[in-house]
mmCIF file of C-alpha atoms and ligand atoms in Angstrom:
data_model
loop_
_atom_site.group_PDB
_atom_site.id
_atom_site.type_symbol
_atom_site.label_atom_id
_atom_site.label_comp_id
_atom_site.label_asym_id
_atom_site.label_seq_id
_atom_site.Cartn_x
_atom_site.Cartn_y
_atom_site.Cartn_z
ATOM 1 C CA UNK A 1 123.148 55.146 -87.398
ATOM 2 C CA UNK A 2 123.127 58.958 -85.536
ATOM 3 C CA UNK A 3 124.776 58.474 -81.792
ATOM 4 C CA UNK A 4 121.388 59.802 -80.416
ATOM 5 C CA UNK A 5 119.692 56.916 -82.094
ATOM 6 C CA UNK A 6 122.248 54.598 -80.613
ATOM 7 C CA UNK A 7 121.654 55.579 -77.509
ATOM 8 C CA UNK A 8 118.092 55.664 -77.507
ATOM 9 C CA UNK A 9 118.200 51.760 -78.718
ATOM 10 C CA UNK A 10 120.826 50.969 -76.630
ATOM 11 C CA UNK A 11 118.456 52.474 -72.877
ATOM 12 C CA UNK A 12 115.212 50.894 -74.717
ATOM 13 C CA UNK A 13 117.583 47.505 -74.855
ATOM 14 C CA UNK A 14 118.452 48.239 -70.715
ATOM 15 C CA UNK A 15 115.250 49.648 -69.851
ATOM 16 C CA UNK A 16 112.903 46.444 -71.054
ATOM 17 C CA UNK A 17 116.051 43.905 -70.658
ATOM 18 C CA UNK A 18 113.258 41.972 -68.350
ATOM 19 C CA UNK A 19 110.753 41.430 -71.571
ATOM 20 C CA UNK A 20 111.234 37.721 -73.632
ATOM 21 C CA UNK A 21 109.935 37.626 -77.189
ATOM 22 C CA UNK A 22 110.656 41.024 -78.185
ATOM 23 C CA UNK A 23 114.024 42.737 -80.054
ATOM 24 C CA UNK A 24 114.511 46.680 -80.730
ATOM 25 C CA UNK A 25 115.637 47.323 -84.021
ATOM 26 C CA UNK A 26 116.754 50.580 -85.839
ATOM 27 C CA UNK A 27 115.233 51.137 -89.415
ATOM 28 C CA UNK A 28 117.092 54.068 -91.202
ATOM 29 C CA UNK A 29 115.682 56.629 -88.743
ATOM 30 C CA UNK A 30 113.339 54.921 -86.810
ATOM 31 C CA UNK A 31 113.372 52.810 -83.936
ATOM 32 C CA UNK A 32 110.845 50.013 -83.519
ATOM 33 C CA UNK A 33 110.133 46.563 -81.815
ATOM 34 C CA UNK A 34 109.842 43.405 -83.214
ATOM 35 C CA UNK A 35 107.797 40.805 -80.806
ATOM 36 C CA UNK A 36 107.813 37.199 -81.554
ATOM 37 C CA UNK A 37 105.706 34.431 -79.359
ATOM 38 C CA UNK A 38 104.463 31.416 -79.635
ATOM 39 C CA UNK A 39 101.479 32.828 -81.362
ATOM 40 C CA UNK A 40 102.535 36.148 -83.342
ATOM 41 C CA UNK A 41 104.607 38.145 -84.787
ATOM 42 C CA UNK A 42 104.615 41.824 -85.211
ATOM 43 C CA UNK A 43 106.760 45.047 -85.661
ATOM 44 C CA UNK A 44 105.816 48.724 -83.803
ATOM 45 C CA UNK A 45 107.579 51.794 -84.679
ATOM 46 C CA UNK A 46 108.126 54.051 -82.235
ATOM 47 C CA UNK A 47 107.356 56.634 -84.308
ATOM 48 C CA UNK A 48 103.694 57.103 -84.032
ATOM 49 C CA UNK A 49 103.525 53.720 -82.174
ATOM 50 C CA UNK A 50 102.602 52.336 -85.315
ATOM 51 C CA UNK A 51 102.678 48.877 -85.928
ATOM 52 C CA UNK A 52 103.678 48.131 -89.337
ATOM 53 C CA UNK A 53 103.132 44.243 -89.673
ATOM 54 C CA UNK A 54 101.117 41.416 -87.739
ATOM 55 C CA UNK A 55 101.326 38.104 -89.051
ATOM 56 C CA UNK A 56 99.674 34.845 -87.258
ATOM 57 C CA UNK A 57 102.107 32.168 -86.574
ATOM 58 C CA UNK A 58 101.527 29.813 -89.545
ATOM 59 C CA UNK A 59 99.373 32.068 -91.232
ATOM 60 C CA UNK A 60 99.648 34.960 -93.637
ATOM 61 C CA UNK A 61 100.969 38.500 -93.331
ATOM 62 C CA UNK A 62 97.633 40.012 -91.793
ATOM 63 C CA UNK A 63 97.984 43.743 -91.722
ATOM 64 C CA UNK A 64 100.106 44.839 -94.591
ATOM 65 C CA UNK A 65 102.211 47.871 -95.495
ATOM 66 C CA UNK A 66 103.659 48.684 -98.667
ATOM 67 C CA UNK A 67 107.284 47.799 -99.634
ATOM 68 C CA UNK A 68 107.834 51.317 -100.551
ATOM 69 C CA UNK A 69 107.830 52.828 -97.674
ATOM 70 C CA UNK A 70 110.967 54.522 -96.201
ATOM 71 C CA UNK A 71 111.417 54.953 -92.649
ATOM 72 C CA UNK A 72 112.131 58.864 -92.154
ATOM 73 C CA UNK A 73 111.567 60.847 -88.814
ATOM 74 C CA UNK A 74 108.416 62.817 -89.031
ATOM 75 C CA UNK A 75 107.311 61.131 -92.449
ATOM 76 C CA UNK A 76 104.082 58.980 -92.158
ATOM 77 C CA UNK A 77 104.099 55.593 -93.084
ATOM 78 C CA UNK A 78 102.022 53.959 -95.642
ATOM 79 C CA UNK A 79 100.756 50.804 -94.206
ATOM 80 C CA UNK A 80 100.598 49.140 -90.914
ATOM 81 C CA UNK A 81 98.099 50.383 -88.350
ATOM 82 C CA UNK A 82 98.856 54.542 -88.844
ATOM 83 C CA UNK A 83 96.993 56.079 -86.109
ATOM 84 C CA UNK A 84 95.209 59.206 -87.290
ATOM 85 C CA UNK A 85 94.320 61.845 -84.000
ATOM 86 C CA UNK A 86 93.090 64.473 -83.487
ATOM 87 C CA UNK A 87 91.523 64.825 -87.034
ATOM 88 C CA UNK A 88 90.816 62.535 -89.458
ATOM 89 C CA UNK A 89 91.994 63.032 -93.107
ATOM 90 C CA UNK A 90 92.032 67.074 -93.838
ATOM 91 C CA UNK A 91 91.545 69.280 -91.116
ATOM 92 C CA UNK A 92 89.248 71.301 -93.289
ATOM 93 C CA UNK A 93 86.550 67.941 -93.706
ATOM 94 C CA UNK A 94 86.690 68.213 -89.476
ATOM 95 C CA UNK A 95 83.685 69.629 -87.838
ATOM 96 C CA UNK A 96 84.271 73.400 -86.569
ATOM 97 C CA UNK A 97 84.834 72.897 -82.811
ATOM 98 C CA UNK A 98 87.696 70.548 -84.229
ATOM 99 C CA UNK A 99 88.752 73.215 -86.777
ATOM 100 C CA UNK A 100 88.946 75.771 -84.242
ATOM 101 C CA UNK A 101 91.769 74.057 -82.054
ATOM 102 C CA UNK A 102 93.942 73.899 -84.930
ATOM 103 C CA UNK A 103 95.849 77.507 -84.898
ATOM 104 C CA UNK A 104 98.470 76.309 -87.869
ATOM 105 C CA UNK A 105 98.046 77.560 -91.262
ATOM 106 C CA UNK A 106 99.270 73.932 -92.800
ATOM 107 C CA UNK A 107 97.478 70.996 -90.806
ATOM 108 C CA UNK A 108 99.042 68.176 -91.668
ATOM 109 C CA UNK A 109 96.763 65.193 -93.226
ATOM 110 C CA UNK A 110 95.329 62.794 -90.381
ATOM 111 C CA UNK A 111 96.847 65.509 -87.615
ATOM 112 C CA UNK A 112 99.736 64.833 -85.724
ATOM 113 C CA UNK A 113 99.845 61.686 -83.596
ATOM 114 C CA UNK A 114 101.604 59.603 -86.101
ATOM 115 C CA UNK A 115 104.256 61.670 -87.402
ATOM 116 C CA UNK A 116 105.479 62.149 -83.613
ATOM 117 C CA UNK A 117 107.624 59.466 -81.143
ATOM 118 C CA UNK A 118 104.934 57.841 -78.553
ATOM 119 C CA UNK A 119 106.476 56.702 -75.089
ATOM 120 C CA UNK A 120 106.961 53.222 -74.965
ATOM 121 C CA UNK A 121 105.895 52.680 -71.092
ATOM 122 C CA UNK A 122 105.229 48.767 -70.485
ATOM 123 C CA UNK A 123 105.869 45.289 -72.276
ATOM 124 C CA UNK A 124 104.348 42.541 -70.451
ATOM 125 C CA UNK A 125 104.136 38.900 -71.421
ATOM 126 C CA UNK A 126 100.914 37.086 -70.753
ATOM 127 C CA UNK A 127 100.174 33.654 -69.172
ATOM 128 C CA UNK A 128 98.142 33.157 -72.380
ATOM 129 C CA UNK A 129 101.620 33.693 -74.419
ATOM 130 C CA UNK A 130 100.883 37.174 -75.833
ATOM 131 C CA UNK A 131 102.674 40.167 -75.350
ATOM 132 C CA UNK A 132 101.096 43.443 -74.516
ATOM 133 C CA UNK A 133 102.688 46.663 -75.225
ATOM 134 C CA UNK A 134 101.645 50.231 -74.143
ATOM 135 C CA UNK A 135 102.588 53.660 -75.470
ATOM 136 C CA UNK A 136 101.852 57.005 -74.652
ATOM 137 C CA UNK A 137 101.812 60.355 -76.281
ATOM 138 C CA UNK A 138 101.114 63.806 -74.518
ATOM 139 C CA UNK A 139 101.105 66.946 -75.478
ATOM 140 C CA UNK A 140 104.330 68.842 -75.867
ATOM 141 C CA UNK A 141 105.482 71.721 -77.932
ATOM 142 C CA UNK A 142 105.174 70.542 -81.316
ATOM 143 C CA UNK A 143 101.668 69.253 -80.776
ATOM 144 C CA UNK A 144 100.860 73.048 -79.236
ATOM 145 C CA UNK A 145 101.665 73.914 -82.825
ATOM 146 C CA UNK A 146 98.180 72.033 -84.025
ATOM 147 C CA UNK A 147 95.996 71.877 -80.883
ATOM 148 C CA UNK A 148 95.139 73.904 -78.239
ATOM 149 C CA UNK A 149 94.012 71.360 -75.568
ATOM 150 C CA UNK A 150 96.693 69.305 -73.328
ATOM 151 C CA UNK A 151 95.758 65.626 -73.825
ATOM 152 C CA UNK A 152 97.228 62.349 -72.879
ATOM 153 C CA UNK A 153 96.845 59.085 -75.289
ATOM 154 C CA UNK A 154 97.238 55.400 -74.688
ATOM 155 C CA UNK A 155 97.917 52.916 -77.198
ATOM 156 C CA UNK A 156 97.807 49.288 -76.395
ATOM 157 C CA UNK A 157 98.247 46.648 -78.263
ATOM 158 C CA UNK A 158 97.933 42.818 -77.373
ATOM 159 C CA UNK A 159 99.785 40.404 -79.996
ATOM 160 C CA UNK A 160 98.348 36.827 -79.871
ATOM 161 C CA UNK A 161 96.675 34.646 -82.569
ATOM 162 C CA UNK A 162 94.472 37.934 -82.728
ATOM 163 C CA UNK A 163 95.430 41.517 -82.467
ATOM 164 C CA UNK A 164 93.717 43.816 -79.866
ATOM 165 C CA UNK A 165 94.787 47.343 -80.656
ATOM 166 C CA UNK A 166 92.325 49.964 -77.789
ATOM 167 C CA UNK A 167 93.547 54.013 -78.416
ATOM 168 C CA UNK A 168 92.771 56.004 -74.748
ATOM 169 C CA UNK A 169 92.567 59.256 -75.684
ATOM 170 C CA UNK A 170 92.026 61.983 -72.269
ATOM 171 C CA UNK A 171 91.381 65.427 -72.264
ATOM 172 C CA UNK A 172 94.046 66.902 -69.676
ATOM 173 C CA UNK A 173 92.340 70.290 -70.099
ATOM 174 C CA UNK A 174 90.286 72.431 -68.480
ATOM 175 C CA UNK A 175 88.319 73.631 -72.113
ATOM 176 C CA UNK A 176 86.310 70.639 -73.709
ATOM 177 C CA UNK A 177 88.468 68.764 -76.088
ATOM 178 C CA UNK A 178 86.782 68.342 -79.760
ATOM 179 C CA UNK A 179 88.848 65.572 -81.965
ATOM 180 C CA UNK A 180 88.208 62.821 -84.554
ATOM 181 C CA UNK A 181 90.493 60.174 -85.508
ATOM 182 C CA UNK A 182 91.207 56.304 -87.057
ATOM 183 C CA UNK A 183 93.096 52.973 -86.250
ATOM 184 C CA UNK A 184 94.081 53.058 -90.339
ATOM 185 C CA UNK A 185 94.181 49.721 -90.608
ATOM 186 C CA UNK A 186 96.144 48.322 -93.881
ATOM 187 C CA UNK A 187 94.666 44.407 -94.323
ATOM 188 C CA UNK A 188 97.122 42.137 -96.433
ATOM 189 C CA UNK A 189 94.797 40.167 -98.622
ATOM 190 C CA UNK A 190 94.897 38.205 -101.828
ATOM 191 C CA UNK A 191 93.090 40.097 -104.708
ATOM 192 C CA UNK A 192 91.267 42.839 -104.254
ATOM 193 C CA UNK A 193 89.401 41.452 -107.435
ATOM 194 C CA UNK A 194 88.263 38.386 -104.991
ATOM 195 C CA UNK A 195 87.607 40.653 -102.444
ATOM 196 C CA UNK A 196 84.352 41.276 -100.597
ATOM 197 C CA UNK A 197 83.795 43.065 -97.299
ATOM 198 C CA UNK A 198 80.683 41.866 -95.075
ATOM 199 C CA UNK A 199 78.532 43.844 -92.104
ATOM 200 C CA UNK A 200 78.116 47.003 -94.211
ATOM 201 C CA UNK A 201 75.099 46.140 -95.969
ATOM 202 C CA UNK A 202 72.357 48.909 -95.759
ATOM 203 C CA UNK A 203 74.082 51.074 -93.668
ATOM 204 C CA UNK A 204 74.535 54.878 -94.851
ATOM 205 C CA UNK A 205 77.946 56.026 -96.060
ATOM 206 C CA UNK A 206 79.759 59.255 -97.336
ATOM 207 C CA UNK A 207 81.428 58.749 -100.490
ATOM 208 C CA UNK A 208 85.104 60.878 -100.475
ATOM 209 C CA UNK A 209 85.239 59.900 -104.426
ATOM 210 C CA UNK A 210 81.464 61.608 -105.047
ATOM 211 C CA UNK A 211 82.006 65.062 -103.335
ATOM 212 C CA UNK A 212 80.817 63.596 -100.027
ATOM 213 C CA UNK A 213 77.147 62.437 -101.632
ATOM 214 C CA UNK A 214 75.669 60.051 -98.922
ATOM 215 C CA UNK A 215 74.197 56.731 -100.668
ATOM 216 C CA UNK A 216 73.199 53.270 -99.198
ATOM 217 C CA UNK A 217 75.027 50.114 -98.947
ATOM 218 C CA UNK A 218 73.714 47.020 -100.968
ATOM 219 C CA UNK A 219 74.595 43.664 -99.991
ATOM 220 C CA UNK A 220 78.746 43.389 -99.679
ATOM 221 C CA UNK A 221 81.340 45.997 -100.634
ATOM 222 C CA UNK A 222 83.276 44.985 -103.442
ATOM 223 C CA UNK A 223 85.906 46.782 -104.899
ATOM 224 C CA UNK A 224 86.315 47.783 -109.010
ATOM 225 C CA UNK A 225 87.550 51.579 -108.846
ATOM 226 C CA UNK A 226 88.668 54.073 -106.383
ATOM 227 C CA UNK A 227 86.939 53.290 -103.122
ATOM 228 C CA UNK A 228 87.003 56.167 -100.023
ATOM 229 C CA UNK A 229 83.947 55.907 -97.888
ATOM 230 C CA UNK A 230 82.778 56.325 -94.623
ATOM 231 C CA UNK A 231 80.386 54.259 -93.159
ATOM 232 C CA UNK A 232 78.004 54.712 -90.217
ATOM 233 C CA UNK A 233 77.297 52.047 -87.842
ATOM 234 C CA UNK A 234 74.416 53.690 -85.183
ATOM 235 C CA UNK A 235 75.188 53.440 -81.536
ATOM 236 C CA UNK A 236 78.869 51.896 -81.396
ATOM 237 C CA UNK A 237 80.267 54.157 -78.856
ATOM 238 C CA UNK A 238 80.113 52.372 -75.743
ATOM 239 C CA UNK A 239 82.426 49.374 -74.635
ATOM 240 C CA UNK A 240 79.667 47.136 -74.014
ATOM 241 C CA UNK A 241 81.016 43.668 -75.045
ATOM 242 C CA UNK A 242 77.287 43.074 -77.173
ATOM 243 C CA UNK A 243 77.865 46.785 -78.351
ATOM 244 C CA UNK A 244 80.502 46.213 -81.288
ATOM 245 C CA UNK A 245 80.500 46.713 -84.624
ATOM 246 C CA UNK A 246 81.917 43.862 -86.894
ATOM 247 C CA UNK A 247 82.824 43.264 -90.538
ATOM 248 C CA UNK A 248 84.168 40.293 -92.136
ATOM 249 C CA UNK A 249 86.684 40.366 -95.534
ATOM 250 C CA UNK A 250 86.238 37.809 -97.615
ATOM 251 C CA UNK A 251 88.898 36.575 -99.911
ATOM 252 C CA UNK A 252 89.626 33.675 -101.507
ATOM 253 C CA UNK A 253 91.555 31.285 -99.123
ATOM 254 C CA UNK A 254 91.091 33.854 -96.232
ATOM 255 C CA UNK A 255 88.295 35.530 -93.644
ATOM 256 C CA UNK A 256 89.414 38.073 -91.439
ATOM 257 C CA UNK A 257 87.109 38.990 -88.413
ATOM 258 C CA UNK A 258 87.336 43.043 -87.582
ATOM 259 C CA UNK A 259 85.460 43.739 -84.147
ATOM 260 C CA UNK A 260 85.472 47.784 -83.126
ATOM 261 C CA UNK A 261 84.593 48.969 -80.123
ATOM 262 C CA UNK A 262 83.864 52.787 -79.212
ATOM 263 C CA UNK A 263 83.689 53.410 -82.477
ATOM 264 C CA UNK A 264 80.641 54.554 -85.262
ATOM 265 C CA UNK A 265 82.157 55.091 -87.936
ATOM 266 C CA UNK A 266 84.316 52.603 -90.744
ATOM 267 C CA UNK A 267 85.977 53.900 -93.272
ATOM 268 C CA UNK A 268 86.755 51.377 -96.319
ATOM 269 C CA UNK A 269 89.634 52.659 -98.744
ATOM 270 C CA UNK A 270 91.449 51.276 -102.055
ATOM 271 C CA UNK A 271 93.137 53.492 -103.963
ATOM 272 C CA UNK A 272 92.948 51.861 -107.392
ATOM 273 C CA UNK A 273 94.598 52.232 -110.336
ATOM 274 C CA UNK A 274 95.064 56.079 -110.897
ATOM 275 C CA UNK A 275 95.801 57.018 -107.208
ATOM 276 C CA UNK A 276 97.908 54.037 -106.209
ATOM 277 C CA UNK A 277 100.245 55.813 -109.195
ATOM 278 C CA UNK A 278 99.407 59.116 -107.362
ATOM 279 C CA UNK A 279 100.624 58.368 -104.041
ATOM 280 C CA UNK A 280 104.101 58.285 -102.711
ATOM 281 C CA UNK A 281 105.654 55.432 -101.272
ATOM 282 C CA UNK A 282 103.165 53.129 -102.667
ATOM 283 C CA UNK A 283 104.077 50.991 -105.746
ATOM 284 C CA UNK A 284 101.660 51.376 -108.962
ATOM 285 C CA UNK A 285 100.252 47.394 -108.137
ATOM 286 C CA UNK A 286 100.170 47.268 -104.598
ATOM 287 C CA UNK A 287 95.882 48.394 -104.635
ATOM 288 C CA UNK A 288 95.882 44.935 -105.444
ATOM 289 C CA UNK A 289 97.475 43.396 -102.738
ATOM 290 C CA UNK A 290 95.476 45.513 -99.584
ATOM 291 C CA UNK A 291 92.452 46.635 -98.420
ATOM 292 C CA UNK A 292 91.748 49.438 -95.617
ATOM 293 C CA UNK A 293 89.103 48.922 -93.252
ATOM 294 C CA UNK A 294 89.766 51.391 -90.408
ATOM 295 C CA UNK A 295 87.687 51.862 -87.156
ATOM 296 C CA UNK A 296 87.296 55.473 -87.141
ATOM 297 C CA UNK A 297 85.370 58.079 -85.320
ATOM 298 C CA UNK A 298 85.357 60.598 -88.290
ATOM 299 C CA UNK A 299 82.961 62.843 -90.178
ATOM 300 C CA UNK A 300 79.608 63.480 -87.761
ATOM 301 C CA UNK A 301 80.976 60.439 -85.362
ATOM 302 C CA UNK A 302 83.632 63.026 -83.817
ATOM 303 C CA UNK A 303 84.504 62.731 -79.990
ATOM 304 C CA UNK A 304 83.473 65.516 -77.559
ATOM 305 C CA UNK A 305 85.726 65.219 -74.297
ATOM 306 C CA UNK A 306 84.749 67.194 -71.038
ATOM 307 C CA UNK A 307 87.753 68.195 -68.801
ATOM 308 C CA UNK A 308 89.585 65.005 -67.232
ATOM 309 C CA UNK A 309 87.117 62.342 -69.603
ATOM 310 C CA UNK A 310 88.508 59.379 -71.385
ATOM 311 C CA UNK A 311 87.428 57.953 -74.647
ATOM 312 C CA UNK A 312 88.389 54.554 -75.434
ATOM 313 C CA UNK A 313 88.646 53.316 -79.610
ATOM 314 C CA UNK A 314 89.333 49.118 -79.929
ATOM 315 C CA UNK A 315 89.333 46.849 -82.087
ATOM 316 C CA UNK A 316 90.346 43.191 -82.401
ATOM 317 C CA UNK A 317 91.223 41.485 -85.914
ATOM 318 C CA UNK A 318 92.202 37.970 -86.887
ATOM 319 C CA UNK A 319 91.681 34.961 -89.017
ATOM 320 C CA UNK A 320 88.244 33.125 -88.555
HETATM 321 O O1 LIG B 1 91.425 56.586 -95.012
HETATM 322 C C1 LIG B 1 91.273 56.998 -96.329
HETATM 323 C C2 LIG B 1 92.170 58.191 -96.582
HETATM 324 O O2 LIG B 1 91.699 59.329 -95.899
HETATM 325 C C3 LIG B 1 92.253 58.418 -98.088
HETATM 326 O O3 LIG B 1 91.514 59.556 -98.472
HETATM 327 C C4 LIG B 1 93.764 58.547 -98.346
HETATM 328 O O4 LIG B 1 94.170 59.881 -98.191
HETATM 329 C C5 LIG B 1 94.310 57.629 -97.258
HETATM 330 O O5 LIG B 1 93.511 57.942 -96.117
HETATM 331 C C6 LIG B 1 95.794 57.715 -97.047
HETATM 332 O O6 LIG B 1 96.111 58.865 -96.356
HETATM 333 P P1 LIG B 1 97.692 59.247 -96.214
HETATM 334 O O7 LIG B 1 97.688 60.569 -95.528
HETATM 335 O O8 LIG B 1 98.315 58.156 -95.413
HETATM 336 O O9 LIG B 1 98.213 59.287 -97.607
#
């Protein structure tokens, strides 16, 4: 454990002394925070604010991340709740006025936010027994690097019997900020053989494994190869409590509820058999153990921020 690390941990430890339910831990390089209430449990790096497990009490593990992963500064994670700003997947897929903010010759995958250390700035525990957390990350030199536009995000999540995650993303510029981005959801479920995914059906979606071909959904996803779309859902952007867009997984013993907010675009990935062997930090099997439904705003459903504007990204996810 580095001295700066220590210390860190050790003023985190002073600085939210006040909070109950929640512990700071170190992970190899990392820092994080475990909370545990009376109705959750879950575990936020501070590294990309990412929350890497939430598990109902009583229940099953609900968001998942692999058992490979290693906890290295600047690394991404493979599971959790990575959040992917201000692109989604390769900068080159962006649209131009995204493109053109990037000056850096090697983009990395998903942009930025995630592979930097967010601000953790309040931990409060509600009368309803859940624990909300906020984080912020602004721009500083390294993010210069990849984008041209000064920004300020807000992550906050709310861990009760459900999970509220809502990303605030501001442009702190005086040039119009372009961006796209995900909540990269990783969902723990039983078999992705027994798996089916409800509240697509019909809608349009851009297949990553077809060279971007747009086909049609019919009736519920299910999953038997390689899966890497992106769905449309029309008119999700505002935070109108009717205006949401929601998708059920089915599997087996379990239902999980997905409600989005802000958002019109879902992207639904399983790597399979070839690429799970592909990817690092993910064990050959593990495709069989998680699903990825992520509320996005990706592909043509990219965010266009005047000076000083906020747009807000939720989305709420539990049991049924
Ligand atoms: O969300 C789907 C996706 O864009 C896939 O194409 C795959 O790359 C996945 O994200 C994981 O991305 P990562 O950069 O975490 O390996």
């Amino acid at each position: 454990m580095s001295s700066d690390l220590e210390k860190k941990l050790a003023g985190l430890q002073e600085q939210f002394s006040y909070a109950a339910h929640v512990k700071f831990f170190m992970k190899d390089e990392l820092i994080g925070i475990h909370v545990d209430n009376a109705m959750a449990s879950a575990s936020i790096l501070l590294q990309g604010a990412q929350l890497i497990q939430f598990t109902p009490n009583n229940k099953p593990r609900l968001v998942w991340h692999s058992s490979a992963v290693t906890y290295k500064k600047g690394k991404p994670l493979r599971g959790g709740i990575p959040v992917c700003w201000p692109w989604f997947g390769p900068l080159s897929s962006n649209n131009k006025n995204i493109q053109a903010l990037c000056p850096d010759d090697a983009p990395p995958a998903h942009g930025f936010a995630r592979n930097q250390d967010w601000q953790l700035e309040s931990i409060q525990n509600l009368t309803t027994g859940a624990t909300k957390l906020r984080f912020s990350l602004s721009d500083n030199e390294t993010t210069r690097r990849y984008f041209l536009r000064k920004f300020c995000l807000q992550l906050e999540f709310t861990i009760g019997t459900e999970l509220y995650v809502s990303l605030h993303i501001q442009n702190k510029d005086e040039d119009v900020l372009y961006c796209s981005g995900a909540l990269h959801t990783y969902f723990a479920i039983y078999d992705i053989n027994k798996t089916r995914v409800y509240g697509l059906d019909g809608l349009s979606y851009v297949d990553s494994t077809a060279e971007g071909k747009v086909l049609q959904q019919q009736g519920p996803v299910e999953i038997n190869s390689e899966t890497d779309r992106i769905y449309f859902v029309e008119g999700k952007n505002s935070l109108a409590d009717n205006d949401c867009s929601e998708q059920h997984i089915k599997c087996t013993d379990r239902k999980i509820k997905i409600r989005s907010r802000g958002s019109s675009s879902v992207v639904v990935w399983n790597p399979w058999i070839e690429k799970s062997r592909a990817l690092s930090t993910f064990n050959d099997d593990e495709y069989l153990e998680m699903l990825c439904i992520e509320t996005a705003k990706a592909h043509t459903d990219y965010v266009q921020l005047a000076p000083g504007a906020t747009h807000i990204v939720s989305v709420s996810l539990g049991y049924q």
